[in-house]
Each structure stands twice: as C-alpha cells, then as structure tokens.
XYZ file of C-alpha atoms in Angstrom:
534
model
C 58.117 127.151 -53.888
C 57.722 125.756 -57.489
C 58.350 122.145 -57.887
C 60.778 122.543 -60.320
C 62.716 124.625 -57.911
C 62.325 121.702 -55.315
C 63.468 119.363 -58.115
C 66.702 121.305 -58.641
C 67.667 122.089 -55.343
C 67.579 118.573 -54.097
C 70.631 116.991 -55.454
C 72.324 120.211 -54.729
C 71.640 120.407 -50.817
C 72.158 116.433 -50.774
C 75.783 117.003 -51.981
C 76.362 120.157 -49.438
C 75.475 117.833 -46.561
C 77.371 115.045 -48.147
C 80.418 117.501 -47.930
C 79.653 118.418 -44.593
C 79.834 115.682 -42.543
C 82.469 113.887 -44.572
C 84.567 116.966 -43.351
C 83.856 115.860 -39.885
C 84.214 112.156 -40.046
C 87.242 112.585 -41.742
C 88.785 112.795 -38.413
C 85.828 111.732 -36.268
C 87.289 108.331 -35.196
C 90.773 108.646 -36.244
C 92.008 111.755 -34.165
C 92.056 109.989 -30.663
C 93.681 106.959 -31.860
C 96.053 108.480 -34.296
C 96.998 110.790 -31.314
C 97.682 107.981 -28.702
C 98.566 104.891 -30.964
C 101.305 107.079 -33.407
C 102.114 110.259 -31.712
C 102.270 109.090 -28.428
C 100.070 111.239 -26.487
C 98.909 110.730 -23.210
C 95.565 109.799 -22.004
C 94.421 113.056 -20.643
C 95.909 114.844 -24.154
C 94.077 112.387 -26.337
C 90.888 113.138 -23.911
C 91.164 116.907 -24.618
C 92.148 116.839 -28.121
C 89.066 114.552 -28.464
C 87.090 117.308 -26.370
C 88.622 120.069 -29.065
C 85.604 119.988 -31.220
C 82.784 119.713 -28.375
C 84.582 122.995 -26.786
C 84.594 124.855 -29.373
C 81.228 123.928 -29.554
C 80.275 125.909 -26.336
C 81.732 128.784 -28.048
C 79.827 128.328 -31.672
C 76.396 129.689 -31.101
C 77.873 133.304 -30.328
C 79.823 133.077 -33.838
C 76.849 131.257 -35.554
C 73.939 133.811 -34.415
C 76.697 137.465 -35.021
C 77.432 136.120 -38.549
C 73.901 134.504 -39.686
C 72.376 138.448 -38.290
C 73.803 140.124 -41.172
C 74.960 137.292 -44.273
C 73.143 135.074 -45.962
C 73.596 131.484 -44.428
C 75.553 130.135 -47.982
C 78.033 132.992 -47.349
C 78.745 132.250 -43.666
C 78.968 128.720 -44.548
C 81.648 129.579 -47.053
C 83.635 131.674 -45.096
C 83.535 129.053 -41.791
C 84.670 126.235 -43.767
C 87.230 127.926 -45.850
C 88.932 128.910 -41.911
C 88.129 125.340 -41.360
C 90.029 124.387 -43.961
C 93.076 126.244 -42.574
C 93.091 124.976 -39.763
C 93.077 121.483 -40.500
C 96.157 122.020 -42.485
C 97.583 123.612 -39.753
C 97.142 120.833 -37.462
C 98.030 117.981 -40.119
C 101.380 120.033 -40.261
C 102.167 119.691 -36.633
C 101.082 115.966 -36.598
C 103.492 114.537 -38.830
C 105.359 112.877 -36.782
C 105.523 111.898 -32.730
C 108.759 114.670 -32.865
C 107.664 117.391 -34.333
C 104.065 117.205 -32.044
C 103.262 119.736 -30.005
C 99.668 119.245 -27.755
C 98.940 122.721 -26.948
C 98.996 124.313 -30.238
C 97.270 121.322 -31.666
C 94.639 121.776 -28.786
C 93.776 125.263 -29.332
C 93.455 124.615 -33.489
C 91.592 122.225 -32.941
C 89.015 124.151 -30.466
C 89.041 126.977 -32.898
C 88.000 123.829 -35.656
C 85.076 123.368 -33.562
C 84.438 127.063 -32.777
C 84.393 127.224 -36.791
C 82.564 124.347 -37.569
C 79.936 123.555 -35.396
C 77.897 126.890 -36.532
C 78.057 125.649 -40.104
C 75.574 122.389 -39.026
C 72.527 124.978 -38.018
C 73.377 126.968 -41.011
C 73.331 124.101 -43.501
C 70.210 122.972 -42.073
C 68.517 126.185 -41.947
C 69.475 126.199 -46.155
C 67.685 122.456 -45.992
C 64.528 123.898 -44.182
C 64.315 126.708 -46.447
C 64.807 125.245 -50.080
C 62.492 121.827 -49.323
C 58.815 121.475 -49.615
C 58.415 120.514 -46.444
C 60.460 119.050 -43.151
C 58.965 115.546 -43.998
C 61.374 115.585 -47.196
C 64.599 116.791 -44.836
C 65.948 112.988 -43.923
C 66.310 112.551 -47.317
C 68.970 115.377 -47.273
C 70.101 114.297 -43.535
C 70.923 111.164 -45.181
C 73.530 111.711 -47.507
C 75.446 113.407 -44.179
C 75.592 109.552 -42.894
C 77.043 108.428 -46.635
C 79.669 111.245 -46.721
C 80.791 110.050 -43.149
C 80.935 106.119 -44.443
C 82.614 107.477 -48.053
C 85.481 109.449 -46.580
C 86.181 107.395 -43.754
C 86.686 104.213 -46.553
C 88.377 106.594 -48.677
C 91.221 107.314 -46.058
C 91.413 103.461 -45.594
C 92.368 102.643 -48.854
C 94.572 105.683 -50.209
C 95.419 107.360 -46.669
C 96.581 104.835 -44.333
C 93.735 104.079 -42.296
C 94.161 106.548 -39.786
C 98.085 105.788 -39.093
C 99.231 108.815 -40.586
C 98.555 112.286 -40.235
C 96.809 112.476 -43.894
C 93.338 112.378 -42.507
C 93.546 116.092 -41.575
C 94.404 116.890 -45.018
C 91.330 115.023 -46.125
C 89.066 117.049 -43.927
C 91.001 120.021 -45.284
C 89.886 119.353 -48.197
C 86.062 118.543 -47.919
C 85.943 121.895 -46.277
C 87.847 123.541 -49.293
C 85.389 122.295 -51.644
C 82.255 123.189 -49.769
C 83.387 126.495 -49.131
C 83.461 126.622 -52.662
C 80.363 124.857 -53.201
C 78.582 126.655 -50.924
C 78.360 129.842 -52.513
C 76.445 127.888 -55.389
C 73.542 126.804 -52.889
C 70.001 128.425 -53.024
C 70.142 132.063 -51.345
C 68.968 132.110 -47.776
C 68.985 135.408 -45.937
C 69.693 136.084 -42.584
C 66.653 134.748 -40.320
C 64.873 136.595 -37.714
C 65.782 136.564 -34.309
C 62.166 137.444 -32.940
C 58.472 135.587 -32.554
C 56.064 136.368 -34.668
C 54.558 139.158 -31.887
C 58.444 140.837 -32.774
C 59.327 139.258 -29.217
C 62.406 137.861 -28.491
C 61.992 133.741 -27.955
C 61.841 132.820 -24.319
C 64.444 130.623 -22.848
C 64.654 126.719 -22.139
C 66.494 127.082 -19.219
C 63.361 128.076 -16.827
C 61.974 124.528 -17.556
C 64.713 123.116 -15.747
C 62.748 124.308 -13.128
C 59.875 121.778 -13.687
C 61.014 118.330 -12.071
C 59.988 116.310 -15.280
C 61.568 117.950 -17.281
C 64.843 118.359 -15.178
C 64.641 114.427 -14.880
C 64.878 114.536 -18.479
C 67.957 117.046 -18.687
C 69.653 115.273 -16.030
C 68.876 111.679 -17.781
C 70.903 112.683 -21.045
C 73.708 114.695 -19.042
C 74.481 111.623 -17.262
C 74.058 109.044 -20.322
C 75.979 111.891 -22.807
C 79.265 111.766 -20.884
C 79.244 108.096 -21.012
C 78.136 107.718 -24.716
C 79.488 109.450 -27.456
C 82.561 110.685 -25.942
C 83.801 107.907 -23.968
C 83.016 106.199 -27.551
C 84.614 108.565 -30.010
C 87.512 108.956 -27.665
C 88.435 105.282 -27.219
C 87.255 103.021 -30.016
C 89.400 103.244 -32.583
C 92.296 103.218 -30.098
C 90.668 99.872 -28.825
C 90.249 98.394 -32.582
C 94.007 99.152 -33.167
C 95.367 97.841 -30.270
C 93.648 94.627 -30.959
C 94.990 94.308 -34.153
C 91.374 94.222 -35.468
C 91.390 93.801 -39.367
C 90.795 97.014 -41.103
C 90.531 99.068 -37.952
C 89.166 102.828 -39.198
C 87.108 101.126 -42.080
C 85.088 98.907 -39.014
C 83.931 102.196 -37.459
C 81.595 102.643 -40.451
C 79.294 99.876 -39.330
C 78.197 102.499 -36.870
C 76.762 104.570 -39.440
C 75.478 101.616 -41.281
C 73.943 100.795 -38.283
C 72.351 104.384 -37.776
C 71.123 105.116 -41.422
C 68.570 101.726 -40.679
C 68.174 102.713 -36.894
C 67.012 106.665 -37.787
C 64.233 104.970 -40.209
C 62.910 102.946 -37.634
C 62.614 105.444 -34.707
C 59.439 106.445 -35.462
C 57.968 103.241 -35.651
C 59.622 102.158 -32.125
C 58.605 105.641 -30.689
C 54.976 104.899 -31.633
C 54.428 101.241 -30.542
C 56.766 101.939 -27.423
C 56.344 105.936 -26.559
C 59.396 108.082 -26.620
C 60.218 107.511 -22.772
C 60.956 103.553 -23.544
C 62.844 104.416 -26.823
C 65.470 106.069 -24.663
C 65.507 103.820 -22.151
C 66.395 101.218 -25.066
C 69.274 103.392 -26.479
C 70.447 103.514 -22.813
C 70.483 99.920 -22.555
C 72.040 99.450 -26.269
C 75.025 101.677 -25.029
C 75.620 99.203 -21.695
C 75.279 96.220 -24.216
C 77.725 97.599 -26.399
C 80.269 98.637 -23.759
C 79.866 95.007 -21.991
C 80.844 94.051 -25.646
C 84.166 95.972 -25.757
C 85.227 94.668 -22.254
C 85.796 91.390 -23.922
C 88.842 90.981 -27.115
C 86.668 88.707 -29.354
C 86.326 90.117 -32.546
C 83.011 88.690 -32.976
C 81.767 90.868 -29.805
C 83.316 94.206 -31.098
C 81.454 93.796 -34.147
C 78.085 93.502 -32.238
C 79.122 96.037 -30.162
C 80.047 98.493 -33.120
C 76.866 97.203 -34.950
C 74.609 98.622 -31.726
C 75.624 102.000 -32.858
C 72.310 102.665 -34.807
C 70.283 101.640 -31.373
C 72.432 104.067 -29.267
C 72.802 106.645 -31.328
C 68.926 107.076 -33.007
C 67.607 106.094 -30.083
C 69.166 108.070 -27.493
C 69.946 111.178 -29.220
C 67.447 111.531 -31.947
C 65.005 110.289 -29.398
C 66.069 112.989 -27.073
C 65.943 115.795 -29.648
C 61.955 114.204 -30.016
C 61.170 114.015 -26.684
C 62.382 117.636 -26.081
C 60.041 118.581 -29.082
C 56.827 117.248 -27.908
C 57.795 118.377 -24.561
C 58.485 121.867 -25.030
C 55.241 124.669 -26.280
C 55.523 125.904 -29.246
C 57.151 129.573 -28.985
C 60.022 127.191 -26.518
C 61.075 124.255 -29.108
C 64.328 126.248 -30.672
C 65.459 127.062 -27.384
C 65.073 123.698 -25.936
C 66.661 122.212 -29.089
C 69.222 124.449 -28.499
C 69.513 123.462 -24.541
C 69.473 119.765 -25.715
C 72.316 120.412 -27.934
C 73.954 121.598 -25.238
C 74.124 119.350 -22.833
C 74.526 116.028 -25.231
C 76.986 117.543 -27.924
C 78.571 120.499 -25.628
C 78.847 119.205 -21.781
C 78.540 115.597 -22.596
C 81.069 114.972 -25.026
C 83.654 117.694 -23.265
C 82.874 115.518 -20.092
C 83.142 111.848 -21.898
C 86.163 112.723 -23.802
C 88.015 114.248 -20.313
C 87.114 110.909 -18.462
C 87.917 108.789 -21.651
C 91.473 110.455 -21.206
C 91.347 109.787 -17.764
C 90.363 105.987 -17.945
C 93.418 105.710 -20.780
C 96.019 107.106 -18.647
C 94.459 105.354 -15.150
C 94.564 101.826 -17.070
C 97.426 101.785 -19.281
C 98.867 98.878 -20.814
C 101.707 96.658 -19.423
C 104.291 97.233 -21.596
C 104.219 100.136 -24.117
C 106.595 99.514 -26.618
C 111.061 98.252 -26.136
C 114.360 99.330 -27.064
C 117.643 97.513 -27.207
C 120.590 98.564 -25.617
C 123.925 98.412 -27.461
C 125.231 95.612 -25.165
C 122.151 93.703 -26.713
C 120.391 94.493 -23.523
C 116.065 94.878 -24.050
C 114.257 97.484 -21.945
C 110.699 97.917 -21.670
C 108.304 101.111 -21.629
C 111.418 103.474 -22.933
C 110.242 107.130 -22.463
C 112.132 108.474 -25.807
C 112.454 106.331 -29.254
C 110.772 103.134 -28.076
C 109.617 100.645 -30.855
C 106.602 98.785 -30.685
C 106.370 95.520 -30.124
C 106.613 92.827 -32.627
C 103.803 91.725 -34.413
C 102.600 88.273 -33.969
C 99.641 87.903 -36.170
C 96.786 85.740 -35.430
C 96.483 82.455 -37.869
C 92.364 82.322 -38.141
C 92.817 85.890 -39.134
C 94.964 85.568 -42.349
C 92.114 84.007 -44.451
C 89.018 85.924 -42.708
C 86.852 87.996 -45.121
C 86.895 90.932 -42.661
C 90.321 91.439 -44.271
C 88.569 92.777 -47.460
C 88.077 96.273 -45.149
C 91.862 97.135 -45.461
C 91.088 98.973 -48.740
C 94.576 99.825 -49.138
C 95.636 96.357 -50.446
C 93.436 96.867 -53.914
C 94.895 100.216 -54.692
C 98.443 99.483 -53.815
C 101.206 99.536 -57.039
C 102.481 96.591 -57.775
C 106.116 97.925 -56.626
C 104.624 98.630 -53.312
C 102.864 95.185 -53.486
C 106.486 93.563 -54.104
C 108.128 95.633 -51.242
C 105.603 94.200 -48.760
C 106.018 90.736 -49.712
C 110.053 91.116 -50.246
C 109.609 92.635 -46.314
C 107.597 89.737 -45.153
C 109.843 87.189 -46.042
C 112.942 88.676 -44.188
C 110.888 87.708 -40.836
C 109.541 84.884 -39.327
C 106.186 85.352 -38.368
C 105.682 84.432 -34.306
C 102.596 82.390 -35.723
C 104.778 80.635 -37.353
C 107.009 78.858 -34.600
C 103.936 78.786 -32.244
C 102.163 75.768 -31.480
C 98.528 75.873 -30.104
C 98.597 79.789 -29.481
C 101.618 79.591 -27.433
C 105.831 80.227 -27.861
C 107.729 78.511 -25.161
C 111.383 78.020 -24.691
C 111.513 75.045 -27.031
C 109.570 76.430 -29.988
C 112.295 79.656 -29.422
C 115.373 77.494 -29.812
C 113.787 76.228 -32.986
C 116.876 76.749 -35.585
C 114.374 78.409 -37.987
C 113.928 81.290 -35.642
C 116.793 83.659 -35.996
C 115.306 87.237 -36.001
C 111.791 88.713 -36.052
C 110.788 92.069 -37.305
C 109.386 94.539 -35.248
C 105.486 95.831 -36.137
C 106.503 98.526 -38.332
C 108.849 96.555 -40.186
C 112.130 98.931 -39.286
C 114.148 96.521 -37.595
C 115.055 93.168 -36.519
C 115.788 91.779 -33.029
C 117.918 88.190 -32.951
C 116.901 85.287 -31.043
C 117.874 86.021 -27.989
C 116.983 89.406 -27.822
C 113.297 87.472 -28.608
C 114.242 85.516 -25.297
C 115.123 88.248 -22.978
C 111.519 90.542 -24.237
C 109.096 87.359 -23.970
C 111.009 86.761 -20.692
C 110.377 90.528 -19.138
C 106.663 90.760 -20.772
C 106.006 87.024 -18.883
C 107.679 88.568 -15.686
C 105.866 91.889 -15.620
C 102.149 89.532 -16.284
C 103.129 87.727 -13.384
C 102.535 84.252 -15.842
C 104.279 81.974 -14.007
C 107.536 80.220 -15.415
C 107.844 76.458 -15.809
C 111.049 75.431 -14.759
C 112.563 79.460 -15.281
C 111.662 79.129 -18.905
C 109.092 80.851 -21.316
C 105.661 79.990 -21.847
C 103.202 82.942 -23.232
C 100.249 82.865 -25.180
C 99.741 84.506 -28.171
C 96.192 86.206 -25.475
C 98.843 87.100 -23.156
C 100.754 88.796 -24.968
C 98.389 90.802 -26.768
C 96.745 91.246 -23.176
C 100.131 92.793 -22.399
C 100.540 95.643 -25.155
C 96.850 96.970 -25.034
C 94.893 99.096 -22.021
C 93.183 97.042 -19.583
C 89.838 97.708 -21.450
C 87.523 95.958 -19.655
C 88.049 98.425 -16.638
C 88.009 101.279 -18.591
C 84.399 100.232 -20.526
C 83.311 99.294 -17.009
C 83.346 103.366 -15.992
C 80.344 104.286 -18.518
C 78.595 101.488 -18.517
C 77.871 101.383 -14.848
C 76.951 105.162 -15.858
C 74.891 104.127 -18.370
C 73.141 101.701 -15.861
C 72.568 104.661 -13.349
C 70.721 106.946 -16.343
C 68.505 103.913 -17.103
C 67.545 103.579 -13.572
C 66.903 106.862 -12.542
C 65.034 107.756 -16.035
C 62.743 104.442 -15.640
C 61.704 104.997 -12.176
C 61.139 108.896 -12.488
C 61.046 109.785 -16.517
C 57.705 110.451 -17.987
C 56.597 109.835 -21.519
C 56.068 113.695 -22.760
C 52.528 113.218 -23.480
C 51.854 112.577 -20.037
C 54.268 115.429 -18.849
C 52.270 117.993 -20.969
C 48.943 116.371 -19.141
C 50.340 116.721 -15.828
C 51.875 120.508 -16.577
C 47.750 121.294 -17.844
C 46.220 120.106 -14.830
C-alpha cells in the first residue's frame, strides 16, 4: 500500500468510525432512561428494551458472515445502516409520547436495530485493517469512534432535549443515513476468506472451554459482564435524572473522556502489572464506582462516572488482550469472537434483564400525584399522574456543572423569555425553605400560594402543597411533630427516586465475587501458555 494511499484514506475511515458510533451513542444512555423517566415503562420493559441491541447481537454474526461472503464490506455497511436508519425512525415514531407507546413493537425494532447494526462494527473494522499500514496505526481510527459518541451525545443536549424527548432516535436515524451514504465512498474491500491459509476452515474457541484456565477466564468476564456494562447502561442515566443531576445525558460523556485516556494507558499498566492484575483492577474500578452510585452526592457520581475509563479499558479491552495472548494463532478470531460473546452478547442481555429487575424490585416511594376535583391529592396514580414538583437545590443554581445543559446557549430569546415569564408564576420550594427543610410554618408563609409542578403544566394551591408533603411524610414513615409537616428537601428527593443503593448493591457484590474467584484461580496468559506446553 502506497503512502499516499495511506495518507488519503485516513481522514476518510476516521470520519466512517466517527459516524458509527455516534449512531450508537445517540441512544446509548438515553434509551433506558427516556423509557422509564418519560414513557413510563416498567422496570423489566426498560431492562429488555435496554437488552434490544445485545439480542440482536446474538443474532448478528449469521447476517454479518451471509452478507460479507458475497459484497464488498462498504456495500454491506451501506445497506445495514440504511435498514438501521429505518428502524430508528420507526421506533422514534412510536415513542412520542407515554400514549401512543407500545413495548412490544418497540422491543422487536429495536432487536432487529441490533440484528442490523452490530455486523456493521466487524465490517467497519475489517475496512480499518485493510486500508492502514499496519494495526499499530488502528487506535488512531478507533479513536474518533469515542469522539463521535462524546459529539452526538452533547449535540442532543443542547438542540434535542437531553434525552427527555423522543428526538434522540431521530438523531441516530440520521448518523446511520449519512454513513450509509458515506460508506459507499470508503476504500473497496472485498469479501474476506472464510478459510486458513491450508484452505481449512478455522477451528473453534469453544473446545478451550475445556481447559480449566481458560474456563476460569470465560467464567471471570461472564460473571463481571452482567454486572458491568448492562447493569450500567441500563440504570445510569435513569439514576442522574432522578437526582436532578445538572445536565444529566451531557455527564455520561465523562465516561468516554475517561476511556479515550484509560485505552492509552492499558498497555503501560498491562506491562508493569501483567494482564491478569489489569482485570482484576477494572473489576475493582466497577465495585468502586457502584459503591459511588449507592450514595446521592453529586460529587461521588462524578467519581463514579469518571471510573469509566478504568472499568471499561481495563476490563474489556484487557479481556479482548488476554484472550489474544492466550489463544494460538490459527484460534485468536474465534476466541475474539467467543469473547464478544459472552461480554457484549450474554452479559449485557443478562445485566440489562437484572437491571430491569432491580428497577421494578426497588421502586421509588411515590411515583408521581394527581388531584381530585374535590381538591383531593392521590399518590402513585396508574393513568395521567404528574410528577412531582420540583424543588431545586440552592448550592446548585450557581454551580459550574450547570454549563453541561447545552440547551440554555442555543435557546431563542422568545424561548429564553417564556422560561423566565414561567418561572416567575411559581414559588420555588427553595425559596420558603429554611435550612433544607419546609415545615408547617414556612407553608403558611403568605408568600406561598401555589407551586408549579416539574414540567411546568400546572399549579397546585397551598393546601393541596399541605395535603402531598403530608402523604409523602406519612408514606417515609418521618415522624410528625405535633401532627404537622417537617420534610427535608433529602427526604423528599429520597422519596421520588429508586432506592439506589440496593439496587447498585446487586452488581457490586457480583463484581466482588469475579474479583475473588479470578485472583485466587486466574492466571496471567503467559503462564497459562507455559503450563498448556509442559
């Protein structure tokens, strides 16, 4: 290959895999939450839809190998994304609303998403392999996969809503519009071969399950997998929202922040430390990061969102290494492949299913209210509940993490106006509290005549504010002083979220098994291969 050739090509693949992954990150974090926080879904549907992609998955490799046996890999890549493309259309359509919903055909749209996708990463890698000088220069491509996943998820912050809308889908839509377009401009890459160089067909990993270190291995990541990335993906940007973090879907990008200066420094750990000690630190990074989440400071779910890099180079890119110098030569695809598997296929169907679970096993207190037309408030209404009023934290208002709701710098001015104009019908709860809490007193203030509810579409009076503080205090079990009011601003946050501590508690006490069992019997693969010789 001619180095002008390698010159040209560069930019070009860099760009593909930009497009690539800013197709999937488009609704990486934002699909779970967006489905449980706005349309009302139930754990176990949000667990599933969140398993959609990983499913489909399972079912990729049979479309991947049939179409890359008889097109060039550009071609396939433009046709899977264009269905893609579709789809995601499809399923922004039925998510415009809580009422017009529907799970099941969202559910299978969203498998046939993955069934379409996931063939299109080993195809856009195989063009990456093909059209650089050599695999050395490939993380420079890889790279710009990590950017496209920061740009697009910032991108739906500011002009999309932030993941509160069903616009995100669109987004994807059209990311895999324009590299199904922009595919068929890549370097040509014909089909590959499907034999060994002797014209035999590659033997399989799954015989080396058979050989105890490396079954320690499989069973290692199978264990850690359902507790990482899919517990993860499934949960945190629910968690962020509920918490009223600032900027909720732009935060998630300090994961990949995190990663891009993780991935450059796993070789460095995985030569001072050996690849069996790298994964044992990923392990540990994901138990650190969950024991983060189980507490509501916002300084904590920054370090624990900040970990990312750790848990994710670490533990998967150091598995995908470990499986490479474990495996002999004529065996690495397959056990890449087996690898895959287990972390992106079983793992991630399995953490997203007991993500669900967890949701719907530790649900919050109080879900949302409605008012009767006798004035009467009832809480945790099946049909056309509104959420509860919005009583915004003090510290927060002037904190520089505000800067990550992009929104407010692209906003018209009219739109500017209408948010202030809507602010200043309502009295803020931080407004009549005093030290973090509303009691009875501070509610019979004469200033306080209505609030508005989160979303701004209506307005309970003051006692209508009475009788809801009163039922959320009751069903805490806070105790009243004297049979009047007396919640924190804590406690009543406490109240409207999922008890997350208990849920983060599940995979990190999974995590802590994996570490275990891979420290006592895991082998560095060096020594493995010396032990399989003799």
């Amino acid at each position: 290959m001619s180095e002008t050739k390698t010159v040209a090509a560069y930019p070009r693949l860099c760009l593909a895999y930009f497009l690539q992954f800013a197709a999937w990150g488009s609704y990486g974090f934002a699909l779970t939450g967006f489905a449980m926080n706005v349309l009302g879904f139930k754990g176990w549907e949000m667990g599933l839809l969140g398993a959609a992609i990983p499913i489909g998955a399972l079912f990729a490799p049979i479309v991947g190998r049939i179409a890359d046996r008889y097109m060039a890999a550009q071609k396939v890549l433009a046709i899977l994304h264009l269905l893609c493309a579709v789809l995601l259309v499809y399923v922004g359509m039925l998510a415009r609303d809580s009422a017009h919903a529907s799970f099941w055909p969202m559910m299978i749209a969203l498998v046939f998403v993955g069934i379409f996708y996931m063939p299109t990463i080993p195809l856009i890698n195989s063009i990456v392999f093909e059209h650089v000088p050599t695999r050395e220069n490939a993380p420079r491509v890889f790279m710009f996969g990590t950017i496209g996943w920061i740009a697009v998820v910032l991108f739906i912050q500011a002009f999309f809503g932030g993941g509160n809308n069903n616009q995100f889908f669109y987004v994807g839509a059209a990311c895999c519009a324009i590299l199904a377009v922009y595919a068929l401009t890549l370097p040509n890459t014909p089909p590959q071969a499907q034999t060994d160089e002797a014209g035999k067909k590659a033997p399989s990993a799954w015989g080396m399950l058979a050989d105890p270190k490396f079954a320690v291995f499989a069973l290692t990541i199978l264990i850690a997998g359902i507790a990482a990335c899919g517990v993860f993906f499934g949960t945190c940007f629910a968690m962020l929202a509920q918490r009223g973090y600032p900027g909720g879907l732009a935060l998630t990008t300090l994961n990949q922040v995190s990663e891009v200066l993780f991935m450059a420094l796993l070789p460095v750990f995985a030569m001072r430390f050996g690849l069996k000690n790298v994964i044992l630190m990923g392990i540990a990074a994901w138990i650190a990061r969950y024991l983060c989440f189980m507490d509501a400071a916002f300084g904590l779910a920054l370090t624990g969102l900040l970990l990312h890099g750790i848990c994710y180079s670490f533990l998967y890119a150091g598995s995908y290494t470990y499986a490479d110098k474990i495996s002999a030569p004529e065996m690495k695809a397959s056990v890449q492949s087996l690898v895959g598997f287990i972390l992106l296929g079983v793992g991630q169907i399995g953490g997203y299913v007991m993500a669900g679970y967890l949701v719907d096993m530790y649900p919050p207190v109080v879900r949302n209210y409605a008012i009767a037309e006798d004035g009467t408030v009832a809480l945790n209404v099946e049909k056309d509940g509104l959420p509860l009023p919005a009583w915004s934290d003090p510290a927060a208002a002037d904190s520089a993490w505000n800067m990550l709701d992009l929104s407010q710098y692209v906003k018209s001015e009219e739109a500017k106006a209408a948010d202030a104009a809507n602010a200043a019908k309502a009295i803020d709860f931080a407004s009549v509290a005093k030290d973090g809490k509303i009691d009875s007193t501070l509610l019979n203030a004469p200033e306080l005549t209505e609030i508005a509810s989160q979303d701004g579409s209506s307005k309970m009076p003051k006692a209508e504010v009475e009788q809801l503080f009163s039922q959320i205090q009751e069903k805490l079990g806070v105790p009243a002083e004297n049979g009047s009011i007396n919640l924190t601003r804590a406690q009543y946050l406490q109240a409207q979220t999922n008890n997350w501590p208990r849920i983060f508690l599940v995979p990190a006490l999974m995590m802590a098994v994996a570490f275990l069992f891979f420290l006592v019997f895991g082998k560095n693969p060096e020594m493995a291969l010396e032990e399989s010789v003799k």
